[in-house]
PDB file of C-alpha atoms in Angstrom:
ATOM      1  CA  SER B   1     -33.479 126.508  51.432  1.00  0.00           C
ATOM      2  CA  ILE B   2     -31.610 127.547  54.574  1.00  0.00           C
ATOM      3  CA  PRO B   3     -32.481 131.178  55.334  1.00  0.00           C
ATOM      4  CA  ALA B   4     -30.331 133.802  57.023  1.00  0.00           C
ATOM      5  CA  PRO B   5     -31.458 134.109  60.661  1.00  0.00           C
ATOM      6  CA  LYS B   6     -30.429 137.761  60.601  1.00  0.00           C
ATOM      7  CA  GLY B   7     -29.344 140.328  58.043  1.00  0.00           C
ATOM      8  CA  GLY B   8     -25.885 141.730  57.569  1.00  0.00           C
ATOM      9  CA  TYR B   9     -22.532 140.864  56.075  1.00  0.00           C
ATOM     10  CA  VAL B  10     -21.302 137.300  55.965  1.00  0.00           C
ATOM     11  CA  GLN B  11     -18.155 137.433  58.088  1.00  0.00           C
ATOM     12  CA  ALA B  12     -17.137 133.770  58.218  1.00  0.00           C
ATOM     13  CA  ILE B  13     -18.340 130.343  57.104  1.00  0.00           C
ATOM     14  CA  GLY B  14     -17.508 127.140  58.957  1.00  0.00           C
ATOM     15  CA  THR B  15     -16.918 124.959  55.916  1.00  0.00           C
ATOM     16  CA  HIS B  16     -15.393 122.076  57.904  1.00  0.00           C
ATOM     17  CA  ALA B  17     -18.445 121.900  60.163  1.00  0.00           C
ATOM     18  CA  LEU B  18     -20.768 122.153  57.156  1.00  0.00           C
ATOM     19  CA  LEU B  19     -18.854 119.316  55.508  1.00  0.00           C
ATOM     20  CA  ARG B  20     -19.330 117.154  58.622  1.00  0.00           C
ATOM     21  CA  LEU B  21     -23.022 118.093  58.763  1.00  0.00           C
ATOM     22  CA  ALA B  22     -23.529 117.233  55.085  1.00  0.00           C
ATOM     23  CA  ARG B  23     -21.795 113.884  55.513  1.00  0.00           C
ATOM     24  CA  LYS B  24     -23.715 113.027  58.680  1.00  0.00           C
ATOM     25  CA  HIS B  25     -27.086 113.676  57.010  1.00  0.00           C
ATOM     26  CA  ASP B  26     -26.047 112.495  53.518  1.00  0.00           C
ATOM     27  CA  LEU B  27     -26.604 115.934  51.982  1.00  0.00           C
ATOM     28  CA  VAL B  28     -25.190 118.216  49.351  1.00  0.00           C
ATOM     29  CA  ILE B  29     -25.107 121.806  50.609  1.00  0.00           C
ATOM     30  CA  GLU B  30     -24.682 124.731  48.234  1.00  0.00           C
ATOM     31  CA  ILE B  31     -23.323 127.829  49.975  1.00  0.00           C
ATOM     32  CA  LEU B  32     -24.817 130.790  48.141  1.00  0.00           C
ATOM     33  CA  ARG B  33     -22.883 133.622  49.808  1.00  0.00           C
ATOM     34  CA  ARG B  34     -19.230 134.147  50.523  1.00  0.00           C
ATOM     35  CA  PRO B  35     -17.611 136.244  53.232  1.00  0.00           C
ATOM     36  CA  GLY B  36     -18.087 139.939  52.491  1.00  0.00           C
ATOM     37  CA  GLN B  37     -21.442 139.576  50.781  1.00  0.00           C
ATOM     38  CA  PHE B  38     -24.580 141.095  52.282  1.00  0.00           C
ATOM     39  CA  VAL B  39     -27.602 138.956  53.081  1.00  0.00           C
ATOM     40  CA  ILE B  40     -31.110 140.099  54.000  1.00  0.00           C
ATOM     41  CA  VAL B  41     -32.780 138.330  56.916  1.00  0.00           C
ATOM     42  CA  GLY B  42     -34.839 135.388  55.695  1.00  0.00           C
ATOM     43  CA  ARG B  43     -33.121 135.226  52.298  1.00  0.00           C
ATOM     44  CA  PRO B  44     -31.301 132.002  51.388  1.00  0.00           C
ATOM     45  CA  LEU B  45     -27.779 131.445  52.700  1.00  0.00           C
ATOM     46  CA  MET B  46     -27.649 127.888  51.411  1.00  0.00           C
ATOM     47  CA  HIS B  47     -29.610 125.194  49.638  1.00  0.00           C
ATOM     48  CA  ALA B  48     -29.470 121.600  50.803  1.00  0.00           C
ATOM     49  CA  TRP B  49     -30.713 118.436  49.153  1.00  0.00           C
ATOM     50  CA  PRO B  50     -32.226 115.906  49.033  1.00  0.00           C
ATOM     51  CA  SER B  51     -35.000 117.774  50.788  1.00  0.00           C
ATOM     52  CA  ALA B  52     -36.196 114.612  52.551  1.00  0.00           C
ATOM     53  CA  GLN B  53     -32.972 114.697  54.605  1.00  0.00           C
ATOM     54  CA  VAL B  54     -33.368 118.352  55.629  1.00  0.00           C
ATOM     55  CA  ASN B  55     -35.160 118.984  58.911  1.00  0.00           C
ATOM     56  CA  ASP B  56     -35.258 121.857  61.419  1.00  0.00           C
ATOM     57  CA  GLU B  57     -32.170 120.513  63.209  1.00  0.00           C
ATOM     58  CA  VAL B  58     -30.161 120.531  59.971  1.00  0.00           C
ATOM     59  CA  ILE B  59     -31.391 124.014  59.036  1.00  0.00           C
ATOM     60  CA  GLU B  60     -30.460 125.400  62.450  1.00  0.00           C
ATOM     61  CA  ALA B  61     -27.065 123.666  62.540  1.00  0.00           C
ATOM     62  CA  ALA B  62     -26.182 124.864  59.021  1.00  0.00           C
ATOM     63  CA  ALA B  63     -27.256 128.456  59.710  1.00  0.00           C
ATOM     64  CA  GLU B  64     -25.111 128.505  62.878  1.00  0.00           C
ATOM     65  CA  GLU B  65     -22.007 127.889  60.737  1.00  0.00           C
ATOM     66  CA  VAL B  66     -22.403 131.223  58.941  1.00  0.00           C
ATOM     67  CA  VAL B  67     -21.392 134.250  61.005  1.00  0.00           C
ATOM     68  CA  VAL B  68     -23.396 137.316  59.951  1.00  0.00           C
ATOM     69  CA  GLY B  69     -22.586 140.719  61.412  1.00  0.00           C
ATOM     70  CA  PRO B  70     -23.122 144.443  60.889  1.00  0.00           C
ATOM     71  CA  LYS B  71     -19.889 145.067  58.939  1.00  0.00           C
ATOM     72  CA  ARG B  72     -17.328 143.336  56.774  1.00  0.00           C
ATOM     73  CA  THR B  73     -14.229 141.907  58.446  1.00  0.00           C
ATOM     74  CA  PRO B  74     -10.903 140.620  57.097  1.00  0.00           C
ATOM     75  CA  THR B  75     -11.274 137.216  58.797  1.00  0.00           C
ATOM     76  CA  GLN B  76     -12.258 135.281  55.648  1.00  0.00           C
ATOM     77  CA  ASP B  77     -13.097 138.192  53.338  1.00  0.00           C
ATOM     78  CA  VAL B  78     -10.126 138.579  50.981  1.00  0.00           C
ATOM     79  CA  GLU B  79     -11.870 141.307  49.018  1.00  0.00           C
ATOM     80  CA  PHE B  80     -12.345 143.411  52.181  1.00  0.00           C
ATOM     81  CA  SER B  81      -8.604 143.836  52.688  1.00  0.00           C
ATOM     82  CA  ILE B  82      -8.064 144.371  48.971  1.00  0.00           C
ATOM     83  CA  GLY B  83     -10.792 147.022  48.979  1.00  0.00           C
ATOM     84  CA  ALA B  84      -9.192 148.868  51.885  1.00  0.00           C
ATOM     85  CA  LEU B  85      -5.851 149.147  50.062  1.00  0.00           C
ATOM     86  CA  VAL B  86      -7.556 150.146  46.816  1.00  0.00           C
ATOM     87  CA  GLU B  87      -9.508 152.869  48.612  1.00  0.00           C
ATOM     88  CA  ILE B  88      -6.298 154.273  50.103  1.00  0.00           C
ATOM     89  CA  ALA B  89      -4.586 154.226  46.691  1.00  0.00           C
ATOM     90  CA  VAL B  90      -7.500 155.883  44.901  1.00  0.00           C
ATOM     91  CA  ARG B  91      -7.728 158.620  47.543  1.00  0.00           C
ATOM     92  CA  ALA B  92      -3.971 159.150  47.323  1.00  0.00           C
ATOM     93  CA  LEU B  93      -4.303 159.689  43.564  1.00  0.00           C
ATOM     94  CA  SER B  94      -7.090 162.240  43.890  1.00  0.00           C
ATOM     95  CA  PRO B  95      -6.140 165.802  42.821  1.00  0.00           C
ATOM     96  CA  GLY B  96      -6.799 167.119  46.330  1.00  0.00           C
ATOM     97  CA  ILE B  97      -4.286 164.763  47.945  1.00  0.00           C
ATOM     98  CA  ASN B  98      -1.886 163.909  45.087  1.00  0.00           C
ATOM     99  CA  ASP B  99       0.253 161.410  47.036  1.00  0.00           C
ATOM    100  CA  PRO B 100       1.633 158.927  44.491  1.00  0.00           C
ATOM    101  CA  ARG B 101       4.077 157.404  47.020  1.00  0.00           C
ATOM    102  CA  THR B 102       1.160 156.069  49.079  1.00  0.00           C
ATOM    103  CA  ALA B 103      -0.498 154.691  45.944  1.00  0.00           C
ATOM    104  CA  LEU B 104       2.751 152.948  44.967  1.00  0.00           C
ATOM    105  CA  THR B 105       2.964 151.332  48.394  1.00  0.00           C
ATOM    106  CA  CYS B 106      -0.618 150.084  48.038  1.00  0.00           C
ATOM    107  CA  ILE B 107       0.173 148.603  44.616  1.00  0.00           C
ATOM    108  CA  ASP B 108       3.193 146.788  46.076  1.00  0.00           C
ATOM    109  CA  ARG B 109       1.109 145.376  48.943  1.00  0.00           C
ATOM    110  CA  LEU B 110      -1.637 144.287  46.562  1.00  0.00           C
ATOM    111  CA  ALA B 111       0.938 142.542  44.373  1.00  0.00           C
ATOM    112  CA  ALA B 112       2.295 140.694  47.428  1.00  0.00           C
ATOM    113  CA  ALA B 113      -1.225 139.575  48.380  1.00  0.00           C
ATOM    114  CA  LEU B 114      -1.936 138.415  44.822  1.00  0.00           C
ATOM    115  CA  ALA B 115       1.359 136.501  44.757  1.00  0.00           C
ATOM    116  CA  HIS B 116       0.317 134.786  47.988  1.00  0.00           C
ATOM    117  CA  LEU B 117      -3.039 133.860  46.428  1.00  0.00           C
ATOM    118  CA  MET B 118      -1.234 132.491  43.377  1.00  0.00           C
ATOM    119  CA  ARG B 119       0.957 130.238  45.478  1.00  0.00           C
ATOM    120  CA  ALA B 120      -1.797 129.178  47.862  1.00  0.00           C
ATOM    121  CA  GLY B 121      -4.196 128.433  45.045  1.00  0.00           C
ATOM    122  CA  VAL B 122      -7.865 129.255  45.047  1.00  0.00           C
ATOM    123  CA  ARG B 123     -10.045 126.806  46.901  1.00  0.00           C
ATOM    124  CA  PRO B 124     -12.070 124.710  44.457  1.00  0.00           C
ATOM    125  CA  PRO B 125     -15.816 125.355  44.471  1.00  0.00           C
ATOM    126  CA  LEU B 126     -16.671 121.658  44.895  1.00  0.00           C
ATOM    127  CA  ILE B 127     -15.735 119.974  48.177  1.00  0.00           C
ATOM    128  CA  HIS B 128     -15.937 116.199  48.500  1.00  0.00           C
ATOM    129  CA  ASP B 129     -15.860 114.038  51.610  1.00  0.00           C
ATOM    130  CA  GLU B 130     -13.161 111.436  52.234  1.00  0.00           C
ATOM    131  CA  ASP B 131     -15.160 108.853  50.251  1.00  0.00           C
ATOM    132  CA  GLY B 132     -15.268 111.119  47.198  1.00  0.00           C
ATOM    133  CA  GLY B 133     -18.926 112.125  47.565  1.00  0.00           C
ATOM    134  CA  LEU B 134     -19.829 115.705  46.690  1.00  0.00           C
ATOM    135  CA  ARG B 135     -20.876 117.467  49.901  1.00  0.00           C
ATOM    136  CA  LEU B 136     -20.372 121.226  49.468  1.00  0.00           C
ATOM    137  CA  ILE B 137     -20.724 123.621  46.572  1.00  0.00           C
ATOM    138  CA  THR B 138     -19.065 126.871  47.535  1.00  0.00           C
ATOM    139  CA  ASN B 139     -18.738 130.334  46.042  1.00  0.00           C
ATOM    140  CA  PRO B 140     -15.027 131.132  46.576  1.00  0.00           C
ATOM    141  CA  THR B 141     -13.190 134.268  45.557  1.00  0.00           C
ATOM    142  CA  THR B 142     -11.353 133.554  42.314  1.00  0.00           C
ATOM    143  CA  PHE B 143      -7.928 134.862  41.391  1.00  0.00           C
ATOM    144  CA  GLU B 144      -9.518 136.743  38.494  1.00  0.00           C
ATOM    145  CA  GLY B 145     -11.956 138.402  40.915  1.00  0.00           C
ATOM    146  CA  ALA B 146      -9.118 139.306  43.286  1.00  0.00           C
ATOM    147  CA  ILE B 147      -6.927 140.872  40.590  1.00  0.00           C
ATOM    148  CA  ASP B 148      -9.923 142.783  39.191  1.00  0.00           C
ATOM    149  CA  ALA B 149     -10.728 144.107  42.670  1.00  0.00           C
ATOM    150  CA  SER B 150      -7.062 145.024  43.148  1.00  0.00           C
ATOM    151  CA  PHE B 151      -6.290 146.919  39.985  1.00  0.00           C
ATOM    152  CA  ASN B 152      -9.395 148.107  38.109  1.00  0.00           C
ATOM    153  CA  GLN B 153     -10.109 151.214  40.209  1.00  0.00           C
ATOM    154  CA  ILE B 154      -6.451 152.118  40.682  1.00  0.00           C
ATOM    155  CA  ARG B 155      -5.789 151.868  36.943  1.00  0.00           C
ATOM    156  CA  GLN B 156      -8.735 154.165  36.235  1.00  0.00           C
ATOM    157  CA  ALA B 157      -7.694 156.661  38.922  1.00  0.00           C
ATOM    158  CA  ALA B 158      -4.085 156.581  37.659  1.00  0.00           C
ATOM    159  CA  ASN B 159      -4.966 157.942  34.237  1.00  0.00           C
ATOM    160  CA  GLY B 160      -2.088 160.311  33.468  1.00  0.00           C
ATOM    161  CA  HIS B 161       0.103 159.209  36.408  1.00  0.00           C
ATOM    162  CA  VAL B 162       2.942 157.601  34.479  1.00  0.00           C
ATOM    163  CA  VAL B 163       4.809 156.488  37.614  1.00  0.00           C
ATOM    164  CA  ILE B 164       1.725 154.610  38.858  1.00  0.00           C
ATOM    165  CA  LEU B 165       1.034 152.956  35.506  1.00  0.00           C
ATOM    166  CA  THR B 166       4.705 152.001  35.199  1.00  0.00           C
ATOM    167  CA  ARG B 167       4.654 150.375  38.652  1.00  0.00           C
ATOM    168  CA  MET B 168       1.472 148.506  37.742  1.00  0.00           C
ATOM    169  CA  ILE B 169       3.151 147.098  34.618  1.00  0.00           C
ATOM    170  CA  GLY B 170       6.164 146.123  36.736  1.00  0.00           C
ATOM    171  CA  VAL B 171       4.160 144.224  39.339  1.00  0.00           C
ATOM    172  CA  LEU B 172       2.039 142.573  36.651  1.00  0.00           C
ATOM    173  CA  ALA B 173       5.232 141.385  34.930  1.00  0.00           C
ATOM    174  CA  GLU B 174       6.435 139.899  38.218  1.00  0.00           C
ATOM    175  CA  LEU B 175       3.076 138.232  38.807  1.00  0.00           C
ATOM    176  CA  ALA B 176       3.180 136.762  35.283  1.00  0.00           C
ATOM    177  CA  GLU B 177       6.540 135.172  36.096  1.00  0.00           C
ATOM    178  CA  ILE B 178       5.224 133.393  39.187  1.00  0.00           C
ATOM    179  CA  ALA B 179       1.767 132.450  37.863  1.00  0.00           C
ATOM    180  CA  VAL B 180       1.085 128.761  38.447  1.00  0.00           C
ATOM    181  CA  SER B 181      -1.940 128.326  36.193  1.00  0.00           C
ATOM    182  CA  GLU B 182      -3.162 129.423  32.805  1.00  0.00           C
ATOM    183  CA  GLU B 183      -6.119 131.191  34.485  1.00  0.00           C
ATOM    184  CA  GLN B 184      -3.687 133.318  36.495  1.00  0.00           C
ATOM    185  CA  ARG B 185      -1.491 134.116  33.472  1.00  0.00           C
ATOM    186  CA  SER B 186      -4.544 135.073  31.434  1.00  0.00           C
ATOM    187  CA  ALA B 187      -5.869 137.399  34.151  1.00  0.00           C
ATOM    188  CA  VAL B 188      -2.468 139.075  34.598  1.00  0.00           C
ATOM    189  CA  THR B 189      -2.056 139.487  30.831  1.00  0.00           C
ATOM    190  CA  ARG B 190      -5.529 141.013  30.543  1.00  0.00           C
ATOM    191  CA  HIS B 191      -4.628 143.605  33.182  1.00  0.00           C
ATOM    192  CA  GLY B 192      -1.324 144.323  31.460  1.00  0.00           C
ATOM    193  CA  ASP B 193      -3.200 144.983  28.237  1.00  0.00           C
ATOM    194  CA  MET B 194      -5.619 147.320  30.019  1.00  0.00           C
ATOM    195  CA  VAL B 195      -2.772 149.309  31.609  1.00  0.00           C
TER     196      VAL B 195
END
């Protein structure tokens, strides 16, 4: 187990350096947290095996590749930026503010981000070295997780706002047209059904 040297939010993970470290020491490293998740000091950030290959130098080098800080940042945390737009949209839909134009803009921006994720593809959880050996097991954000984070709260806050629900259906239809995998199509369809 490779513990967190300090508590806070995981801000960035140096996966390329961890891949080199795993190859150098003939290890498999499982990264337990992803950017945006909170870790308590001393709790596991990673597991590495075989344990006979793990020494203090490896533990220290691996822990140095995970940046932990006092707050979330958008550097590698996709859900942080999504959450910021969702928060703006939900506040805009509150009865005290009642600003559907702002919520519509947030929905459009979220759709653009989801389209980018669709085209870029989600990083696979298993990372192999150039010889095909498994070296890293990661915990990436999935497209399904990103679309859930994007639309669940807005859909619930938009109850009764026909213009918002109509825009959501429109952007979901566009996303369905550009989906590149069955997982993406299924997630978009599920959200369309919920709207």
